[in-house]
Tab-separated table of C-alpha atoms in Angstrom:
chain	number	residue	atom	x	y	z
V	383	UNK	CA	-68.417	-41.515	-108.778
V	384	UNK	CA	-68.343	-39.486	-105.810
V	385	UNK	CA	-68.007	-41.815	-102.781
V	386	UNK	CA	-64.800	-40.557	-101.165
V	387	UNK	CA	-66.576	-40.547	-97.638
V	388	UNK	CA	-70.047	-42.539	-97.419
V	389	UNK	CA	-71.953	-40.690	-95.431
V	390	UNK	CA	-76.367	-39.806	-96.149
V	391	UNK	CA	-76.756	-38.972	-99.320
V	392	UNK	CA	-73.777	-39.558	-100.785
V	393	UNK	CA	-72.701	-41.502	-104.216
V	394	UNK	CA	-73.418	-44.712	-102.075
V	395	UNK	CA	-76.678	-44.743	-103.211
V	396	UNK	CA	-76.399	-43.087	-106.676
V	397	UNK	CA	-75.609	-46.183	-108.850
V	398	UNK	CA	-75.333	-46.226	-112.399
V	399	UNK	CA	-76.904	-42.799	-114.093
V	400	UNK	CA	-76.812	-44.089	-117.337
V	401	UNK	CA	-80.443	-45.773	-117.719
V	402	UNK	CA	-79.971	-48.505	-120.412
V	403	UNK	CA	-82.688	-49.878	-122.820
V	404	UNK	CA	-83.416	-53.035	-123.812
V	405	UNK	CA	-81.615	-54.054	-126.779
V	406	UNK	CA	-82.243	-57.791	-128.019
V	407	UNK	CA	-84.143	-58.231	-130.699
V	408	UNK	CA	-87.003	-60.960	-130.682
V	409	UNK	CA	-86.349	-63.500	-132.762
V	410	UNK	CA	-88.840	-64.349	-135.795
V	411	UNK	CA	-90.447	-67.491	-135.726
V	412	UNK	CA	-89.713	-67.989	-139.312
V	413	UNK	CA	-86.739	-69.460	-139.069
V	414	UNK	CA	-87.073	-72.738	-137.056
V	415	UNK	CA	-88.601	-75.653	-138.138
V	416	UNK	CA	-91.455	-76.766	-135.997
V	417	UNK	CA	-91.340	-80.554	-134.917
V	418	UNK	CA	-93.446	-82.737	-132.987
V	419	UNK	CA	-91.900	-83.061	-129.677
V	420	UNK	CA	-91.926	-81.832	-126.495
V	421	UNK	CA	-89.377	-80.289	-124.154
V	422	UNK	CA	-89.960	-80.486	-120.294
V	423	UNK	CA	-88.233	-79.302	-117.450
V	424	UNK	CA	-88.952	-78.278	-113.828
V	425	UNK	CA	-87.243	-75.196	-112.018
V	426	UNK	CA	-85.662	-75.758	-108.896
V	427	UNK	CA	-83.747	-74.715	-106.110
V	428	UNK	CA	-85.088	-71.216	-106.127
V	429	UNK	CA	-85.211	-67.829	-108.128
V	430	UNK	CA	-81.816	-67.453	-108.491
V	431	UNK	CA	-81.793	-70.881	-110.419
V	432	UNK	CA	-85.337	-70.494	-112.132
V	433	UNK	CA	-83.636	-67.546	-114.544
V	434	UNK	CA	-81.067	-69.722	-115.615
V	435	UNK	CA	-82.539	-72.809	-116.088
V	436	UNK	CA	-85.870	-71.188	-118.750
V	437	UNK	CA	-83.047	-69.383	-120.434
V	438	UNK	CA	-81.876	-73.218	-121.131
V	439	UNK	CA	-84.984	-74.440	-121.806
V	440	UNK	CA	-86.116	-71.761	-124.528
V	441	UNK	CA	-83.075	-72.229	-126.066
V	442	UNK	CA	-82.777	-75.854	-126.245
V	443	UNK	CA	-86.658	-75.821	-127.437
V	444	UNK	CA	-86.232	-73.013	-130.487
V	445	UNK	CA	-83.249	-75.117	-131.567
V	446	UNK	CA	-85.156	-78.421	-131.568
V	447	UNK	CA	-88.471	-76.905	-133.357
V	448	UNK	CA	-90.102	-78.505	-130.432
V	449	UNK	CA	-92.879	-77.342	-127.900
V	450	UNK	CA	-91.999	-76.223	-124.440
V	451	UNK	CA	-94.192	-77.439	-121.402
V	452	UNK	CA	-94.915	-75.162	-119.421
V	453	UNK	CA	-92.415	-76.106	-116.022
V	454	UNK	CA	-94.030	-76.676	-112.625
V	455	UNK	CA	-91.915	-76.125	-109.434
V	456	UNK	CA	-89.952	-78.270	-107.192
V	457	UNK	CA	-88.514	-77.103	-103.573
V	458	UNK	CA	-85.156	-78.615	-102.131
V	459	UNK	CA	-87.582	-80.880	-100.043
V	460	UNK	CA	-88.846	-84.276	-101.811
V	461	UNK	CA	-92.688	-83.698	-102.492
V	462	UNK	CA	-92.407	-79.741	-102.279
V	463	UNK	CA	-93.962	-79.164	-105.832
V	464	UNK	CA	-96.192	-76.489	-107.097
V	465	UNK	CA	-97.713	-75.528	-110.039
V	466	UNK	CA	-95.803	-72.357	-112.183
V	467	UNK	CA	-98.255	-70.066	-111.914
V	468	UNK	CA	-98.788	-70.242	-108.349
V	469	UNK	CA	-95.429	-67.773	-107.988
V	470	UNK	CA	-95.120	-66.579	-111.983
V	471	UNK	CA	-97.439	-64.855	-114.015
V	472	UNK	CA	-98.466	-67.750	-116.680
V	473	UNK	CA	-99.729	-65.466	-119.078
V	474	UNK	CA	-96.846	-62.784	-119.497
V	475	UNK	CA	-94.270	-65.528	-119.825
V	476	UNK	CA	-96.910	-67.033	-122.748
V	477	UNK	CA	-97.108	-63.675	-123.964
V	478	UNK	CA	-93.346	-63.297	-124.480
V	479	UNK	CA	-92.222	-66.630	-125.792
V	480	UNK	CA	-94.720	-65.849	-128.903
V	481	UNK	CA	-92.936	-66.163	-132.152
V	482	UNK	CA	-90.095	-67.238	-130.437
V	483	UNK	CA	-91.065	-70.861	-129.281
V	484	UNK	CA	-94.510	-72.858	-129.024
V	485	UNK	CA	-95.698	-72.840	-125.522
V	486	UNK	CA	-98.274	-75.580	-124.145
V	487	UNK	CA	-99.760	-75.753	-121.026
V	488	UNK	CA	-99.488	-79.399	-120.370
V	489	UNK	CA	-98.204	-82.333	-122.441
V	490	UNK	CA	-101.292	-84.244	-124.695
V	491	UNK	CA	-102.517	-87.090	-123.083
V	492	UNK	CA	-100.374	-89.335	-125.903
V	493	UNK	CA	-97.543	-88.615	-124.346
V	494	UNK	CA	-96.792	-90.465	-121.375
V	495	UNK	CA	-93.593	-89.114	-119.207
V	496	UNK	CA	-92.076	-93.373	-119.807
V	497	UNK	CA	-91.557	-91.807	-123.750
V	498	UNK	CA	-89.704	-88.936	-122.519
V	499	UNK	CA	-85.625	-89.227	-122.295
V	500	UNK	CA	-84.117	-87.477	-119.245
V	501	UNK	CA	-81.371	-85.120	-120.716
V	502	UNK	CA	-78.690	-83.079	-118.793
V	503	UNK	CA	-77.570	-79.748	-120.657
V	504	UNK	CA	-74.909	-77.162	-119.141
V	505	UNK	CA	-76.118	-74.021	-117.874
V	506	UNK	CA	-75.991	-71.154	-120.855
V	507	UNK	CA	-76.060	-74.251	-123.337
V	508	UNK	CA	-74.731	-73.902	-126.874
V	509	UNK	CA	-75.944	-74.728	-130.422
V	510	UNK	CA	-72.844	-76.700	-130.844
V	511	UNK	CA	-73.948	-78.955	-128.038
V	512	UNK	CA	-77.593	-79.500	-128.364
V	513	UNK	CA	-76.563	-80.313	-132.090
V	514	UNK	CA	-74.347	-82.783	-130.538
V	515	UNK	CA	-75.818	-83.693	-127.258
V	516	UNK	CA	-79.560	-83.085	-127.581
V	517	UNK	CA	-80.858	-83.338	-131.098
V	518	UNK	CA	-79.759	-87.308	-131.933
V	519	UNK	CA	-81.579	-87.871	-128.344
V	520	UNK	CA	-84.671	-85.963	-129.368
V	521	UNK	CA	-85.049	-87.486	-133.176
V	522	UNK	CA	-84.994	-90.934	-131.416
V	523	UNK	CA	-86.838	-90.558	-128.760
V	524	UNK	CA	-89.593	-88.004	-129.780
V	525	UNK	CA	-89.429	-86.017	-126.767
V	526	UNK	CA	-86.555	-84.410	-124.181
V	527	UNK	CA	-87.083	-83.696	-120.442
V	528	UNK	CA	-84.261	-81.113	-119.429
V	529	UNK	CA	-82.191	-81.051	-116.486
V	530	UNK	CA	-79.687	-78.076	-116.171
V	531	UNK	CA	-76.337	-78.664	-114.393
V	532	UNK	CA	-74.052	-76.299	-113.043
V	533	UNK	CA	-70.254	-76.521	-114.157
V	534	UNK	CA	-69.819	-73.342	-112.746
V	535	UNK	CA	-71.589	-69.924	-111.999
V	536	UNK	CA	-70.438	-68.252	-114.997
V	537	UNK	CA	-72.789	-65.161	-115.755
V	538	UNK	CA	-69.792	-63.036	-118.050
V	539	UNK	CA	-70.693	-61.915	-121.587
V	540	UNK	CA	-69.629	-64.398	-124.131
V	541	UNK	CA	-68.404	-62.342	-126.503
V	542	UNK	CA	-70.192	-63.161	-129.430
V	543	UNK	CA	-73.709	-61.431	-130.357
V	544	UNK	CA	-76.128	-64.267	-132.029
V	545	UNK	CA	-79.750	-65.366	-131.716
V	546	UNK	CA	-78.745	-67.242	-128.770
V	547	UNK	CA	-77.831	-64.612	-126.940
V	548	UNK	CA	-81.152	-62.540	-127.957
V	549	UNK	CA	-82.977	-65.774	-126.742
V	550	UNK	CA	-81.303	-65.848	-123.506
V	551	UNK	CA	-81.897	-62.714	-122.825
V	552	UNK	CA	-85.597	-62.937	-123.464
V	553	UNK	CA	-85.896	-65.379	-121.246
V	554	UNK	CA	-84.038	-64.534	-118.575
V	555	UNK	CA	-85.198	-60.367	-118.162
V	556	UNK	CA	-88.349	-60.511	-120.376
V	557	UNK	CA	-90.425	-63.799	-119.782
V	558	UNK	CA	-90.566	-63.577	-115.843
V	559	UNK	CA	-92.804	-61.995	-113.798
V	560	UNK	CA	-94.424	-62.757	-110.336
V	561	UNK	CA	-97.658	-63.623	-110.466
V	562	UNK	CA	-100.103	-60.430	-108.020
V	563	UNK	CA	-100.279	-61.673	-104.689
V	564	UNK	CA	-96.121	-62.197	-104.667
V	565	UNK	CA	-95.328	-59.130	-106.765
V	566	UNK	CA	-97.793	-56.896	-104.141
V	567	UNK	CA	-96.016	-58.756	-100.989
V	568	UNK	CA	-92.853	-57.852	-102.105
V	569	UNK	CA	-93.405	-54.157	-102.577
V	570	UNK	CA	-95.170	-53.548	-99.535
V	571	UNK	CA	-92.024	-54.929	-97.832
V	572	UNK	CA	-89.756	-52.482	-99.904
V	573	UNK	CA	-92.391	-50.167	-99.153
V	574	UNK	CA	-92.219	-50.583	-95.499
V	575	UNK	CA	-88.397	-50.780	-95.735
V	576	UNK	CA	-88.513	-47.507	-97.394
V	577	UNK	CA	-90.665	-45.956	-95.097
V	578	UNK	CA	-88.088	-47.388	-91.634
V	579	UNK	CA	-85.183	-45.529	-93.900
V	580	UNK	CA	-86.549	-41.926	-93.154
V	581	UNK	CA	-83.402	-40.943	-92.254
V	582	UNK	CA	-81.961	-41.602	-95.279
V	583	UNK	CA	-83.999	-40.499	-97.473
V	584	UNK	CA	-86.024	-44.130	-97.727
V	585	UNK	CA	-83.021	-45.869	-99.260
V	586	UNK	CA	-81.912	-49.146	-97.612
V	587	UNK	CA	-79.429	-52.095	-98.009
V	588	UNK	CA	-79.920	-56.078	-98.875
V	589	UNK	CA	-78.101	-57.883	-97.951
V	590	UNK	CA	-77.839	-61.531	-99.114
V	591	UNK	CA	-76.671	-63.630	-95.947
V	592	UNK	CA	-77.861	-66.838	-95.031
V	593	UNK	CA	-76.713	-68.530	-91.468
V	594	UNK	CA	-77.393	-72.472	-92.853
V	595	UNK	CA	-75.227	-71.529	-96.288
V	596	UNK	CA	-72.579	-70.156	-94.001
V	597	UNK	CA	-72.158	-73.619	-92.963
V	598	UNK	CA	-72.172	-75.325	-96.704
V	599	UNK	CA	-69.219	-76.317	-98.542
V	600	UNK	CA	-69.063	-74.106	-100.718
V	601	UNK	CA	-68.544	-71.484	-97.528
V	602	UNK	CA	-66.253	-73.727	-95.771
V	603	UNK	CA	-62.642	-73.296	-96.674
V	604	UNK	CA	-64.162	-69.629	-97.737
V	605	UNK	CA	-61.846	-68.978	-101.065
V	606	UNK	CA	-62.151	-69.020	-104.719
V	607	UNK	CA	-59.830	-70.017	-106.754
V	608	UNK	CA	-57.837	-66.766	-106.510
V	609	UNK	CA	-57.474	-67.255	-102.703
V	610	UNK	CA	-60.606	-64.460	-102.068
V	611	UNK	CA	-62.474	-65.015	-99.499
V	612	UNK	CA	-66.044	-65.620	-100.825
V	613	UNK	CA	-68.719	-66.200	-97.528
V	614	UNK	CA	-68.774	-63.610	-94.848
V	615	UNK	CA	-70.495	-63.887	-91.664
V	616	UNK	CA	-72.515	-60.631	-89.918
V	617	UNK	CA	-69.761	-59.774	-87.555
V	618	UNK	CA	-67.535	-59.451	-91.129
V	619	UNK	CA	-70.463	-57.879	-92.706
V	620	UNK	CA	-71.279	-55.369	-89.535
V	621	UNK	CA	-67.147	-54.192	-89.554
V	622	UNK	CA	-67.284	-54.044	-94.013
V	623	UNK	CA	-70.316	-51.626	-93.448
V	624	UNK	CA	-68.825	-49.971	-91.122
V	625	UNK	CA	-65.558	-49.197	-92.900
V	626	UNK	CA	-66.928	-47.621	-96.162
V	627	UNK	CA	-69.291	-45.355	-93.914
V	628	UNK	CA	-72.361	-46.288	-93.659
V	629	UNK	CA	-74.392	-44.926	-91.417
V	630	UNK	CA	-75.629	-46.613	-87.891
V	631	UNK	CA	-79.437	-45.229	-89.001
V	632	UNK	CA	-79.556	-47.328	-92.177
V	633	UNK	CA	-82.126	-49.757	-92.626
V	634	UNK	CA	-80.442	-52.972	-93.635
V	635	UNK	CA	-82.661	-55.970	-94.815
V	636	UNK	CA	-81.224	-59.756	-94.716
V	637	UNK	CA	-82.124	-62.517	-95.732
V	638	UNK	CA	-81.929	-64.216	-93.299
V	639	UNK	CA	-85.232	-65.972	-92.891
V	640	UNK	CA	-86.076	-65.751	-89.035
V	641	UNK	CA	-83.798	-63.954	-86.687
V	642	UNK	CA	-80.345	-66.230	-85.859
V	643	UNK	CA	-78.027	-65.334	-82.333
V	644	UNK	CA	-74.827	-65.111	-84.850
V	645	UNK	CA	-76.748	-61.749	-86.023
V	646	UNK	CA	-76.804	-59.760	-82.827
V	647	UNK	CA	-72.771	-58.692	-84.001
V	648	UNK	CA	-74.981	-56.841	-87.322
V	649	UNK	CA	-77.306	-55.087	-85.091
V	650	UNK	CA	-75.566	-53.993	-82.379
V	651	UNK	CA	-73.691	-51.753	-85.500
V	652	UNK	CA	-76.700	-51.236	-87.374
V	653	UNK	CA	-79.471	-51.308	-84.968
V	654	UNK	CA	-82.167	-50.788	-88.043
V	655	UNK	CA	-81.288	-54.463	-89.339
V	656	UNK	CA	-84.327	-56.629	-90.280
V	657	UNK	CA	-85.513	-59.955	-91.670
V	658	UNK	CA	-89.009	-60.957	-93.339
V	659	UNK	CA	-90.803	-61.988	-90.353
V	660	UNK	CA	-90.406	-58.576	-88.647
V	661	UNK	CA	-91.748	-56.922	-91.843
V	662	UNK	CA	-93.923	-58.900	-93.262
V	663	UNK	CA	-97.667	-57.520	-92.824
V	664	UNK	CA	-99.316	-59.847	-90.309
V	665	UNK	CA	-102.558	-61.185	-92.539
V	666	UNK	CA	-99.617	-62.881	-95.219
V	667	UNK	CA	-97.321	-64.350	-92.813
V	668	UNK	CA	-99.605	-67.449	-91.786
V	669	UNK	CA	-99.046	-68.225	-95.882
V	670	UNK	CA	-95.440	-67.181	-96.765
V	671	UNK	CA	-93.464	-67.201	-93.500
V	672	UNK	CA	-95.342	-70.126	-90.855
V	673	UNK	CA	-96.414	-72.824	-93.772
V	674	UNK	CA	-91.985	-73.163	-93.590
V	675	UNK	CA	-92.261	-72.725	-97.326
V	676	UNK	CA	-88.851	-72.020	-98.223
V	677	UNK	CA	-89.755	-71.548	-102.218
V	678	UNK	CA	-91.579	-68.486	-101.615
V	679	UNK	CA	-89.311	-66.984	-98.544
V	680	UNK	CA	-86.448	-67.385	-101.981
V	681	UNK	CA	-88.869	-65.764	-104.309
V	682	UNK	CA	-89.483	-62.939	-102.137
V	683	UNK	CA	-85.978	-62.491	-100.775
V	684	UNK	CA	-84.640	-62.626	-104.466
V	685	UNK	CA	-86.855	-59.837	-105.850
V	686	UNK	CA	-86.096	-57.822	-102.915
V	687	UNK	CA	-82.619	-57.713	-103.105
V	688	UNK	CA	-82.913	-56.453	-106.930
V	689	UNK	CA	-85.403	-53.408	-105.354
V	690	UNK	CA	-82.563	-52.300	-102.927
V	691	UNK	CA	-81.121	-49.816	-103.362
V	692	UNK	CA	-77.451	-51.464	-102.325
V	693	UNK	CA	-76.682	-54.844	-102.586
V	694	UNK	CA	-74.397	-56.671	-100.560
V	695	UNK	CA	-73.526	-60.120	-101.495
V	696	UNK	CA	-72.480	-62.006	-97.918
V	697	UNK	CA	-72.291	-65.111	-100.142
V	698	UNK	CA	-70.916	-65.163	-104.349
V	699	UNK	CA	-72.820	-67.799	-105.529
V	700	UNK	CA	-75.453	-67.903	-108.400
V	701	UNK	CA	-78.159	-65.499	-106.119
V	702	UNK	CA	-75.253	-63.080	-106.890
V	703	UNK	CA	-75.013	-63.177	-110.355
V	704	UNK	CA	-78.412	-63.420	-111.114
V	705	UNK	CA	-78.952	-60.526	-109.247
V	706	UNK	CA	-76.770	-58.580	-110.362
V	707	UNK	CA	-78.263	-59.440	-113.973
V	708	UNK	CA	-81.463	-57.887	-112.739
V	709	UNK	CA	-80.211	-54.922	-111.405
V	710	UNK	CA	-78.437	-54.141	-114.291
V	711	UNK	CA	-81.707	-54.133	-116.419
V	712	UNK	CA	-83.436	-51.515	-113.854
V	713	UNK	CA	-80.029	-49.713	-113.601
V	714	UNK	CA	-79.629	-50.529	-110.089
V	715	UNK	CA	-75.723	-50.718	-110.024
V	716	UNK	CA	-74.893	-50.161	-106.382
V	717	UNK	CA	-73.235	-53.545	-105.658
V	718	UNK	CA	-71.027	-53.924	-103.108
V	719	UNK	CA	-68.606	-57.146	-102.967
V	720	UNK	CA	-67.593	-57.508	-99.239
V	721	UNK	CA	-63.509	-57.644	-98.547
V	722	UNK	CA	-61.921	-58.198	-95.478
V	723	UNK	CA	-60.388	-54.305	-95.095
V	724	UNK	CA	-57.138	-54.114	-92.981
V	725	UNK	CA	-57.295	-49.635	-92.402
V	726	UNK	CA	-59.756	-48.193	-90.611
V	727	UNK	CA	-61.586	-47.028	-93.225
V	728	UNK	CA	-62.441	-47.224	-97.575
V	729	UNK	CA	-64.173	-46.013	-100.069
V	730	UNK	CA	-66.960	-47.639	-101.035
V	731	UNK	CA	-66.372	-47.342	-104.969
V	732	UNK	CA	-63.331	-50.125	-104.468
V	733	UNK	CA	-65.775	-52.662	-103.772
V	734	UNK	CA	-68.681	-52.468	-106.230
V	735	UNK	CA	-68.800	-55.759	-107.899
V	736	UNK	CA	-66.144	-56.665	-111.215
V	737	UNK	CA	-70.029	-56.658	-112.697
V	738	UNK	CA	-70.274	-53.514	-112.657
V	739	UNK	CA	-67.244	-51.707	-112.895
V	740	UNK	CA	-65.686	-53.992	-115.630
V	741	UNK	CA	-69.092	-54.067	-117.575
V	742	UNK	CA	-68.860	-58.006	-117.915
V	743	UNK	CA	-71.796	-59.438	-117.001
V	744	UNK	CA	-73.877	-61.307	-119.818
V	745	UNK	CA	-76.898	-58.746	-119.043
V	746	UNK	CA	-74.733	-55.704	-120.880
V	747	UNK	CA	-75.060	-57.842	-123.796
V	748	UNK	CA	-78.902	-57.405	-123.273
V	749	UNK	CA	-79.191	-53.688	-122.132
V	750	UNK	CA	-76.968	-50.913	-123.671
């Protein structure tokens, strides 16, 4: 890849020529019992977690026979809770769980929630544990509600090629989609984005840093277990940039939800830096920026950063990896893993993420 000296037009912004198709195969129907339970589960904690956690779900309910209930939505605050289709499309994820698992709506009025046992299951479950862990649960009890836990953020290929793996990916790059009002917000804002990046040819940068999750643990103390440094603050971000070449003219989006001090060190390099409230269009922000709804500033942050066209991870974490998994699909390769950089300059092909260049994330098992 040609990206010797990042300047306009350069093999920054090519990413990965190779377009790949879609290559699961949906599961038949035939070949799972159907049972009289129900699974339930709620997403949570945003987009990035939403992906993983129906992935889960589908799986757990194929392997049980049992119906899945449809999810509603809970925010990090007590009380935030919405209904699924007021940010997904209820009918396309209907649509594509046909054959594959029974999908209701809402639980009969039978079953009350005091018959349902709470069960935890590992993010990218196994058969080998819900036959363990789940089923004896679900044959007593009738009914499962599902709560994913994260033992780690582990979004490499496993390896092996089964029916779980064609369900996963289903779920995770086929069942999804915004529901209108969310999926038009979001391109007008890569639309205007596109149309602030004139001089370079419409093409702009995400990039995923958040001020508050600076301050987490999981960004304090700052290394992995490999001693890499894994949060990086704008001044780190604005000298990074800087270093592989980019340009002072490029439009860089962040997100950042409403514009922090500790961001002036980013725009004083890259003067064309923006968050959502300076380009959201006026009539949506009373809604999606001013109600403080931090579920849909997520949604609309996560789906932006897969329509970049560079993506700069300020923070490895799950919003990462899922990313990543999405840009994959729509062949959107240019990810960039910031590194501290000790010359004064690099090439910018050193740092696209391990992802990418060492073809290891589970979505190559789903596009080829």
């Amino acid at each position: 890849m040609d990206t010797t000296h990042v300047r306009k037009n350069i093999g920054l912004w090519k990413g990965d020529t190779d377009e790949l198709k879609q290559c699961w195969v949906k599961p038949s129907g035939d070949e799972v019992e159907q049972t009289d339970g129900f699974v339930t589960f709620s997403l949570t904690n945003g987009p990035e977690y939403h992906l993983s956690q129906i992935a889960d779900a589908v799986i757990v309910a194929r392997n049980l026979g049992a119906s899945l209930v449809i999810p509603d939505i809970r925010g990090s605050q007590p009380g935030d809770k919405r209904n699924f289709e007021d940010i997904y499309d209820v009918d396309v994820f209907m649509k594509s769980m046909e054959g594959v698992v029974k999908v209701v709506k809402d639980l009969p009025s039978h079953v009350t929630t005091k018959k349902i046992a709470a069960v935890k299951v590992p993010n990218r479950v196994t058969e080998d544990y819900i036959a363990r862990h789940v089923e004896p649960i679900y044959r007593s009890k009738g009914n499962v509600r599902l709560a994913t836990y994260f033992p780690s953020i582990n979004m490499r290929k496993s390896g092996k090629k089964g029916d779980t793996d064609s369900i996963a990916c289903l779920a995770m790059y086929g069942s999804l989609e915004l529901q209108p009002e969310i999926h038009d917000l979001v391109d007008s804002m890569v639309e205007r984005l596109r149309t602030l990046s004139r001089k370079s040819d419409g093409q702009f940068i995400a990039v995923d840093l958040r001020v508050e999750m600076l301050n987490k643990k999981g960004c304090q103390g700052n290394d992995d277990n490999d001693g890499e440094k894994t949060c990086f603050n704008a001044q780190e971000i604005a000298v990074f940039l800087r270093k592989i070449g980019i340009d002072k003219d490029t439009t860089i989006y962040l997100t950042q939800s409403r514009w922090d001090d500790s961001l002036d060190s980013l725009k004083d390099l890259f003067p064309k830096t923006y968050t959502k409230e300076s380009i959201m269009p006026a009539d949506k922000k009373t809604k999606f920026l001013d109600s403080k709804d931090s579920e849909l500033e997520n949604v609309i942050d996560f789906y932006i950063s897969t329509e970049s066209d560079v993506f700069v991870p300020a923070i490895s974490g799950l919003l990462y990896a899922n990313v990543a998994g999405k840009r994959i699909g729509s062949g959107k390769t240019q990810i960039l893993v910031p590194a501290v950089i000790s010359d004064s300059s690099a090439s910018a092909s050193s740092f696209l993420s391990p992802y990418i260049s060492k073809k290891n994330h589970f979505a190559y098992s789903c596009y080829c």
